[in-house]
mmCIF file of C-alpha atoms in Angstrom:
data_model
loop_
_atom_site.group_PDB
_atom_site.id
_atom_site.type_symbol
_atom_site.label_atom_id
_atom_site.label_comp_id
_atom_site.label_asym_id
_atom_site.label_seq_id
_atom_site.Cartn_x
_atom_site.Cartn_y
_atom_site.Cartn_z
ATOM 1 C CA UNK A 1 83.577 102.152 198.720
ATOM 2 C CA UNK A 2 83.590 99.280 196.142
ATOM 3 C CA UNK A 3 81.179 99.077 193.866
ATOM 4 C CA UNK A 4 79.790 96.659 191.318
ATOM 5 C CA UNK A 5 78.724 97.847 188.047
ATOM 6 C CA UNK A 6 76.683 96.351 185.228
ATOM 7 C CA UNK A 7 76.411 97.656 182.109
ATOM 8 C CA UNK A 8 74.676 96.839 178.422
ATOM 9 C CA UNK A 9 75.591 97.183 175.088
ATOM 10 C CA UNK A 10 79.388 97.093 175.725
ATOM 11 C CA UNK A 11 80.390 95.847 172.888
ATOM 12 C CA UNK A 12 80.819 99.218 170.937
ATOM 13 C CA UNK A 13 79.719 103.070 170.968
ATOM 14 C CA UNK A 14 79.246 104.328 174.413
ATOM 15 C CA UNK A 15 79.218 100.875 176.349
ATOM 16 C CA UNK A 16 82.478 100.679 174.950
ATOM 17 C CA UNK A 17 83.676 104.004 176.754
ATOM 18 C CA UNK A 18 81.525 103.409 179.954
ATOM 19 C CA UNK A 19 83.150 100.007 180.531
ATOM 20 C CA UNK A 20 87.140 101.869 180.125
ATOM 21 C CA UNK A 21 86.014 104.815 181.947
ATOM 22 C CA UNK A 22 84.364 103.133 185.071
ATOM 23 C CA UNK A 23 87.183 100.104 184.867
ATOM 24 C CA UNK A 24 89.549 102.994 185.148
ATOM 25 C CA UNK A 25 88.241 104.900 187.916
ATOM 26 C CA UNK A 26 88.609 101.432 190.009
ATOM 27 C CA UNK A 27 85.071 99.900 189.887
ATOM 28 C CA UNK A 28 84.300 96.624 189.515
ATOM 29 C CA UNK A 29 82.695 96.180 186.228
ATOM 30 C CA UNK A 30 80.088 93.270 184.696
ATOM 31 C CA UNK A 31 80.160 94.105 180.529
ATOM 32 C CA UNK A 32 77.345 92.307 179.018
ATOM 33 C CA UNK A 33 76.886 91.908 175.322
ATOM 34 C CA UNK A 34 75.947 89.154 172.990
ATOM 35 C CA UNK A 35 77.485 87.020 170.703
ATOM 36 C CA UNK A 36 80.553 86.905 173.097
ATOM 37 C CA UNK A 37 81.982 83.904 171.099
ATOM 38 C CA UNK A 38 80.885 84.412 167.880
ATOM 39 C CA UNK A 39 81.251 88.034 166.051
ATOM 40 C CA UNK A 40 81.532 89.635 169.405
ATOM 41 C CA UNK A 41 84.510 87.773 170.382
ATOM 42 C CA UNK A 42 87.033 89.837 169.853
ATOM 43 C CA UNK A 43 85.468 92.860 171.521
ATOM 44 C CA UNK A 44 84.668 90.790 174.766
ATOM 45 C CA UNK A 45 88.274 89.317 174.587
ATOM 46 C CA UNK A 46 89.823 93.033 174.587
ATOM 47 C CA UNK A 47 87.653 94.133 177.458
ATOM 48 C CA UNK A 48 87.830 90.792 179.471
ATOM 49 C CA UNK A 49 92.016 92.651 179.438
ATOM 50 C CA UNK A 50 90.582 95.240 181.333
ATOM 51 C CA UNK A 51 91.089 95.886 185.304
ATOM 52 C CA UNK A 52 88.158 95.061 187.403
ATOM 53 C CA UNK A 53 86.313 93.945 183.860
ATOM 54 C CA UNK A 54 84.505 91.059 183.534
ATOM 55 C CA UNK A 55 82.450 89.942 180.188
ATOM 56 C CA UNK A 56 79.048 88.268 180.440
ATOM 57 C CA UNK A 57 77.091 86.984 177.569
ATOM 58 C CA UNK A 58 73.625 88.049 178.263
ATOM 59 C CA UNK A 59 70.160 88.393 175.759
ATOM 60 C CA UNK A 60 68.460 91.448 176.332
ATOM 61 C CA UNK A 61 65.573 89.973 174.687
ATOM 62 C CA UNK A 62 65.379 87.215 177.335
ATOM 63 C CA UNK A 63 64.003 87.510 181.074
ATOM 64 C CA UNK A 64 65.796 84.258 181.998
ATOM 65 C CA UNK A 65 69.367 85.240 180.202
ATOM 66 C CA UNK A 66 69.035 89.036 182.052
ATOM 67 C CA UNK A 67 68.197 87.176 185.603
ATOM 68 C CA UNK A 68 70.830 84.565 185.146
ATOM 69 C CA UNK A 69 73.269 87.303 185.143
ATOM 70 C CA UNK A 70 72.381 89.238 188.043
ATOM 71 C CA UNK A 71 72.152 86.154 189.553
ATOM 72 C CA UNK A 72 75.848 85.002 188.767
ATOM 73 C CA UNK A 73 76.536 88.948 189.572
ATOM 74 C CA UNK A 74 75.452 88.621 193.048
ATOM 75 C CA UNK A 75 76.789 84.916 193.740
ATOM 76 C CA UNK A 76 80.086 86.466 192.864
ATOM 77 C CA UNK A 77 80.020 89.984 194.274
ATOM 78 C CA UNK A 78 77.654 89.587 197.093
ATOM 79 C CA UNK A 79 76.052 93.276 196.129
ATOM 80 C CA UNK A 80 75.407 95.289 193.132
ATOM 81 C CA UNK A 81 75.544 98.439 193.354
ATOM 82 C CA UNK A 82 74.757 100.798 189.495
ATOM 83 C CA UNK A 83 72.978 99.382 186.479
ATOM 84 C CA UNK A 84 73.674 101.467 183.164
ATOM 85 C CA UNK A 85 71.007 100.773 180.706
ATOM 86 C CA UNK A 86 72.998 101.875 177.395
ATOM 87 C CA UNK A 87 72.132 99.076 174.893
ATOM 88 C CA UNK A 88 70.320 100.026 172.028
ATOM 89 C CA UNK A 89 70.088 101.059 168.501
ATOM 90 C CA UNK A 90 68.721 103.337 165.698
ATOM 91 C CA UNK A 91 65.793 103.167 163.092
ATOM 92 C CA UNK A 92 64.960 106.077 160.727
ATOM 93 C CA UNK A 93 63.307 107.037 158.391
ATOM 94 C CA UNK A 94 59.186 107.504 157.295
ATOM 95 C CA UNK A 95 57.375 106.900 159.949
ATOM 96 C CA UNK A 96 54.316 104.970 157.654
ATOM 97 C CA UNK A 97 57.452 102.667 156.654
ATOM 98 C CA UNK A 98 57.389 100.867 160.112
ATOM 99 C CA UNK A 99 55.946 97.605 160.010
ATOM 100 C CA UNK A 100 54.553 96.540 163.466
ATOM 101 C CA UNK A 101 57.813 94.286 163.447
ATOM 102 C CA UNK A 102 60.388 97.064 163.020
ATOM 103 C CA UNK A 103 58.510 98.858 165.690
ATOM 104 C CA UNK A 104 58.186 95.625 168.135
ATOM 105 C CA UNK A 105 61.962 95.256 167.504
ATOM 106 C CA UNK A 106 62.502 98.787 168.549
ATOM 107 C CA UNK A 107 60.635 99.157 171.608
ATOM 108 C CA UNK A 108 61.963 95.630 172.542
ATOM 109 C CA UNK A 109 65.788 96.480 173.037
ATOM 110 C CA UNK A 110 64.884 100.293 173.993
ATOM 111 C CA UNK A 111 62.179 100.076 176.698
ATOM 112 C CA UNK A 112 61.171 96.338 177.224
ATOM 113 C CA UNK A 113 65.153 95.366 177.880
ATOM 114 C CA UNK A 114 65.344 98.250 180.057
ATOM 115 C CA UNK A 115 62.641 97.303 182.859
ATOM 116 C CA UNK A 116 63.584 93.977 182.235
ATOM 117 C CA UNK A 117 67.150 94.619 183.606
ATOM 118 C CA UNK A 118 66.035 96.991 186.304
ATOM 119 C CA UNK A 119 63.209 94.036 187.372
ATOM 120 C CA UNK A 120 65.932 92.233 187.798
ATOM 121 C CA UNK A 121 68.361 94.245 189.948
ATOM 122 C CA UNK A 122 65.633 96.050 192.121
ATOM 123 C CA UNK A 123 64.990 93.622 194.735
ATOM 124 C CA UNK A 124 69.293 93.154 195.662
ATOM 125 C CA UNK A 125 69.050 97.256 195.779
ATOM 126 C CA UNK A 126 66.278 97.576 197.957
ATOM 127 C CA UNK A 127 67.431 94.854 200.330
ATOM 128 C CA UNK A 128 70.778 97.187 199.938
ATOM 129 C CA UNK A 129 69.301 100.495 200.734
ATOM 130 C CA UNK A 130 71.666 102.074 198.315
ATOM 131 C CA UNK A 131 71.764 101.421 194.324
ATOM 132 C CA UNK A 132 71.770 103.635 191.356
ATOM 133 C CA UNK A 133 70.430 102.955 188.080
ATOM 134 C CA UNK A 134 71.229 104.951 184.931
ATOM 135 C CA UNK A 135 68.972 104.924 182.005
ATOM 136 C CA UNK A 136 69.660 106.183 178.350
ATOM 137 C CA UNK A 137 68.071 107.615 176.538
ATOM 138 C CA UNK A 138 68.257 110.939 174.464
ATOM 139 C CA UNK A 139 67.305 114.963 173.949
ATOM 140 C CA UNK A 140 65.105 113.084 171.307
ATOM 141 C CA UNK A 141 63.164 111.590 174.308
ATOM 142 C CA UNK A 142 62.802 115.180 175.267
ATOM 143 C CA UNK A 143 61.281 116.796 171.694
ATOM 144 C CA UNK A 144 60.357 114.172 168.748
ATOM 145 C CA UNK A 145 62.131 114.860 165.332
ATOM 146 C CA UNK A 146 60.663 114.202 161.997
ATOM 147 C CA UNK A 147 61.693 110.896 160.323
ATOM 148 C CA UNK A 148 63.376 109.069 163.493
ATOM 149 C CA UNK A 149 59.558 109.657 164.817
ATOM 150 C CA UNK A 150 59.662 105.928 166.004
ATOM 151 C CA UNK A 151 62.911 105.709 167.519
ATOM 152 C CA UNK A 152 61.920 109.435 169.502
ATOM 153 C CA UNK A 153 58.874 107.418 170.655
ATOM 154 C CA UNK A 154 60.957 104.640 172.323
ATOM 155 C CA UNK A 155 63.114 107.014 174.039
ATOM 156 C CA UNK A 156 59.921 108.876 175.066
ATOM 157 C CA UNK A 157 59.207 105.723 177.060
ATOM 158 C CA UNK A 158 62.674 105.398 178.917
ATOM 159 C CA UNK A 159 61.712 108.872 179.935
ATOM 160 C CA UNK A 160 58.519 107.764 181.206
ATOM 161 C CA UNK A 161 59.221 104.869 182.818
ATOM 162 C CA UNK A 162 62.782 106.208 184.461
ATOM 163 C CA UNK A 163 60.909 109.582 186.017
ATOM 164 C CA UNK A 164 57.778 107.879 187.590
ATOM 165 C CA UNK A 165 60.717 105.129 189.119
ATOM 166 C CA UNK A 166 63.272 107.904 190.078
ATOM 167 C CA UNK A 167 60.189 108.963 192.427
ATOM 168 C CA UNK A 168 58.884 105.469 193.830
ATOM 169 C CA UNK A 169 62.192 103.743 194.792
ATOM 170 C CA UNK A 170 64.077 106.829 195.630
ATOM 171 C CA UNK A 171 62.463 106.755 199.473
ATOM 172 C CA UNK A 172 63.865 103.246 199.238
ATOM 173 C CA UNK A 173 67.492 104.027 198.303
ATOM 174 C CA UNK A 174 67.754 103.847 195.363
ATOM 175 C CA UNK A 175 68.227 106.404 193.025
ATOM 176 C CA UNK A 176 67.563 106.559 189.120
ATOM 177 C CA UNK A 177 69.087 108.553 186.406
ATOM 178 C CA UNK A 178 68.553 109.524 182.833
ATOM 179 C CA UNK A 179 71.803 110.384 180.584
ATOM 180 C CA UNK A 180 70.360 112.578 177.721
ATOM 181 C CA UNK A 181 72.816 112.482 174.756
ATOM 182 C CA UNK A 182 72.652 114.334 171.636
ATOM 183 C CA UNK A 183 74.515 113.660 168.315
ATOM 184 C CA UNK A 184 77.472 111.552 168.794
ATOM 185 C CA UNK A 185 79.657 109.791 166.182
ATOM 186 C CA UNK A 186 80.023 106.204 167.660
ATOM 187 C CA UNK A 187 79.027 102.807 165.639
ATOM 188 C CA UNK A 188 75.177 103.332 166.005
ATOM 189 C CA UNK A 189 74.995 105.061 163.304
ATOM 190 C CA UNK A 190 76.904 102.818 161.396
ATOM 191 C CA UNK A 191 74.347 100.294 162.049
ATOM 192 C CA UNK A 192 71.133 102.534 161.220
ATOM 193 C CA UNK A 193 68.123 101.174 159.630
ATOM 194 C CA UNK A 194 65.267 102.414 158.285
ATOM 195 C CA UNK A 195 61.399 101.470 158.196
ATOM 196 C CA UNK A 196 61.347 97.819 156.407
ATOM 197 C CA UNK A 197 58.196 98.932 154.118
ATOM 198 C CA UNK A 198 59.860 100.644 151.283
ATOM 199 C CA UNK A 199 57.023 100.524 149.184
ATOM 200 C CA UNK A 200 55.489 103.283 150.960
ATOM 201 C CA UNK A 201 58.158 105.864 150.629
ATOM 202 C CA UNK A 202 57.480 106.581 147.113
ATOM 203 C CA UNK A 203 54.053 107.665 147.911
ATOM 204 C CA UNK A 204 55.811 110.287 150.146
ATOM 205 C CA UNK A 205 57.743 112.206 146.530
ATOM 206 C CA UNK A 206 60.135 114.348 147.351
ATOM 207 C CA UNK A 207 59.591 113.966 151.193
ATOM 208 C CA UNK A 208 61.180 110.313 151.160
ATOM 209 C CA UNK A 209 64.853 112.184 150.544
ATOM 210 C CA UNK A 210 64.290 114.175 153.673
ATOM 211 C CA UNK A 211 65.680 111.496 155.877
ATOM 212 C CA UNK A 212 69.056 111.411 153.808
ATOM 213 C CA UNK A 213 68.927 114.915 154.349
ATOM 214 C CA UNK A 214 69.029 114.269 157.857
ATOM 215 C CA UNK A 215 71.926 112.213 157.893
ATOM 216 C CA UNK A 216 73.527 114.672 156.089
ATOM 217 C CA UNK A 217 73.196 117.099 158.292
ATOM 218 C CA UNK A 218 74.518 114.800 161.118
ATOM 219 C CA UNK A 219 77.733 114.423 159.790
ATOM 220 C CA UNK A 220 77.865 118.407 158.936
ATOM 221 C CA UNK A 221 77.002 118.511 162.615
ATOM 222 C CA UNK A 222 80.301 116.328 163.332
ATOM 223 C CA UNK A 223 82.672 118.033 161.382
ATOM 224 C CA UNK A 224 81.613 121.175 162.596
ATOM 225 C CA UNK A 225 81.294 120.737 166.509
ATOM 226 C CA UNK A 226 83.484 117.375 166.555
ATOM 227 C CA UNK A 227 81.723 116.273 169.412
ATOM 228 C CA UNK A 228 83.687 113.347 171.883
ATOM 229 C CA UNK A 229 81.445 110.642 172.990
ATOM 230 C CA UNK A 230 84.026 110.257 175.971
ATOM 231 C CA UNK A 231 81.446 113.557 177.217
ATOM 232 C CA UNK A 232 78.998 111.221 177.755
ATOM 233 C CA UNK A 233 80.891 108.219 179.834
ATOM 234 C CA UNK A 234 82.030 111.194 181.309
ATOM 235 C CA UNK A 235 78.857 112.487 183.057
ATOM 236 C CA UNK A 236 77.675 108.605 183.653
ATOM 237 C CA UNK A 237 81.247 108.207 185.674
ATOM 238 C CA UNK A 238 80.167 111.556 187.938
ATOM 239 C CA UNK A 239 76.713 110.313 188.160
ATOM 240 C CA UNK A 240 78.348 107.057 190.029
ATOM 241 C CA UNK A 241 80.394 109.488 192.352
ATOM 242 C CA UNK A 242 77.987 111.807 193.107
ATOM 243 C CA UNK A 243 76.846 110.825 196.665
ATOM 244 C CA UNK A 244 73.087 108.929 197.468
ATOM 245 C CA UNK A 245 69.886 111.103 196.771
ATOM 246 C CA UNK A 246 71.999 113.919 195.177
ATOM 247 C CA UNK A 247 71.739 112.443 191.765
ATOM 248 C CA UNK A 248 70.038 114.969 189.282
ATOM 249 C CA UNK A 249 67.041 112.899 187.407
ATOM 250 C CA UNK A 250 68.332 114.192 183.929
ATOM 251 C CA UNK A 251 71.314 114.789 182.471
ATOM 252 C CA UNK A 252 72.215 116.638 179.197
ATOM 253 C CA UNK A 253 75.061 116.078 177.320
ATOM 254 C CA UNK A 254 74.676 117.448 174.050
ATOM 255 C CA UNK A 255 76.946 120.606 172.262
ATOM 256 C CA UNK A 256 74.125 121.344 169.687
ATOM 257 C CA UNK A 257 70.775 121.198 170.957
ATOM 258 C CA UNK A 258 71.743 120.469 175.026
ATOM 259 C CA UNK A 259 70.224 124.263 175.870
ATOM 260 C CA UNK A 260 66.965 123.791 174.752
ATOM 261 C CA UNK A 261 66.827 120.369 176.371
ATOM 262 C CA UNK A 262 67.945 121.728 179.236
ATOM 263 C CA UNK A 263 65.637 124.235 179.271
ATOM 264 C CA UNK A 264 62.752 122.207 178.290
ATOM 265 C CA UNK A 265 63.985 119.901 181.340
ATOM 266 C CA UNK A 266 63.839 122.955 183.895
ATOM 267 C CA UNK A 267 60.437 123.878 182.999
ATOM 268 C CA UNK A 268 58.811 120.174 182.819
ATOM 269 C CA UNK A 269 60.463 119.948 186.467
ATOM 270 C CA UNK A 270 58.928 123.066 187.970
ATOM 271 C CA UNK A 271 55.835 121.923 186.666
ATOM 272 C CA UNK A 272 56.000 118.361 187.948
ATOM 273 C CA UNK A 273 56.529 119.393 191.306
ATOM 274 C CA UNK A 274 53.051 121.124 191.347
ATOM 275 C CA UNK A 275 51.500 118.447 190.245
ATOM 276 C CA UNK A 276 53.005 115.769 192.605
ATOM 277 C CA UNK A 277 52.258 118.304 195.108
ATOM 278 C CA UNK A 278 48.898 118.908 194.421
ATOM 279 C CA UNK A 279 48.209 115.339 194.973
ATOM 280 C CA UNK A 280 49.966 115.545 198.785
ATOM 281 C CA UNK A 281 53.074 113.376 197.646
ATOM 282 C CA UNK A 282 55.771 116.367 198.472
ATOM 283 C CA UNK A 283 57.141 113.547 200.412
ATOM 284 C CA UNK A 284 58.475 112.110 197.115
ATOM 285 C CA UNK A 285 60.622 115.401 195.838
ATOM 286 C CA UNK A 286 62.579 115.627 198.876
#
């Protein structure tokens, strides 16, 4: 069956990959990113070259940019059919080095632009009986890691908000996902930042080179286990073609820390079902 496909963040990283690997496997395929004329341009030129691929400029930041897509989506396509939440980016670094800025900044493009799109592309779902939407987020939305504290926190809340919705909408049709990565060497981390308040950081001594230390390790990580981000457009293009109400809720793809995450994600599971249960909703898990 055809189906439509929007997705964020295209315009490097794993949007990138999701937009070849769904494109490929014959979907059609909305790729949204900013900028599309200015330093974007060239990225939403070379997908725009793509089969079934076409590029939308859309703000994440703005309700009436994200509904003025799906609206042009559905005047187009008549449905829409999987939503892939992927945009996003990375802060490090103390966490007393956040200004309430950084942190507004962060939760804005991580959690905020993530209900906003699914807001948006709920209702044509519902009416549809059928839809999928995939949110990312991370294993650190799983288990919070020292110095990227604020980043782990926004992912925390994907988690949130994507497991209460898998349960509510599911009866409805629609099915929700969450992609766990782990490490991957795409462009985010090119683009890292860290808490804008660096005046605090030397109050921390020899603690403030910890985050370095992190990064460090990262790239040890990389060399060592080379793992392929196409892993993780990989398991987004199986969660498409896996059939209606069969979706698992989380996914891990991750070659260094995917076990415990996995693990932690079998146990948090069991336990959720008593406690749904206990409150007579068994209705929900089935």
């Amino acid at each position: 069956m055809k189906k439509v496909i929007l997705i964020t963040g295209t315009n490097s990283g794993f949007g990138w990959l999701h937009t070849h690997t769904l494109s490929q496997a014959g979907f059609t395929v909305y790729a949204t990113m900013r900028d599309t004329a200015g330093k974007n341009r060239e990225k939403a030129e070379s997908l725009a070259k793509l089969n079934n691929v076409h590029v939308i400029e859309v703000d994440l930041g703005s309700e009436v940019s994200v509904n003025n897509a799906v609206s042009h989506i559905l005047a187009t396509e008549g449905q829409l059919d999987v939503l892939v939440n992927n945009a996003g980016n990375f802060m490090g670094g103390i966490a007393e080095t956040f200004t309430q800025k950084d942190i507004d900044a962060l939760f804005d493009v991580h959690f905020n632009a993530t209900w906003r799109t699914i807001k948006a592309v709920l209702p044509q779902m519902r009416a549809q009986k059928q839809g999928l939407i995939i949110n990312t987020s991370s294993v650190l939305g799983r288990f919070s890691a020292p110095f990227m504290t604020f980043y782990n926190a926004a992912k925390f809340a994907v988690e949130g908000l994507s497991e209460g919705l898998h349960y509510e909408v599911r009866p409805l049709g629609v099915d929700v996902a969450i992609v766990q990565p782990g490490a991957f060497p795409t462009d985010i981390f090119g683009k890292s930042t860290y808490g804008s308040d660096s005046s605090i950081a030397a109050d921390y001594g020899n603690l403030s080179a910890l985050p370095d230390q992190i990064g460090a390790g990262i790239g040890q990580l990389f060399e060592n286990l080379q793992p392929n981000p196409q892993e993780v457009a990989d398991a987004v293009l199986n969660l498409v073609n896996t059939p209606q109400g069969q979706r698992p809720l989380r996914t891990v793809v991750d070659v260094a820390t995917g076990q415990f995450a996995r693990d932690a994600n079998a146990h948090v599971s069991e336990g959720y079902k008593n406690f749904v249960s206990a409150f007579g909703l068994q209705e929900l898990l089935n």
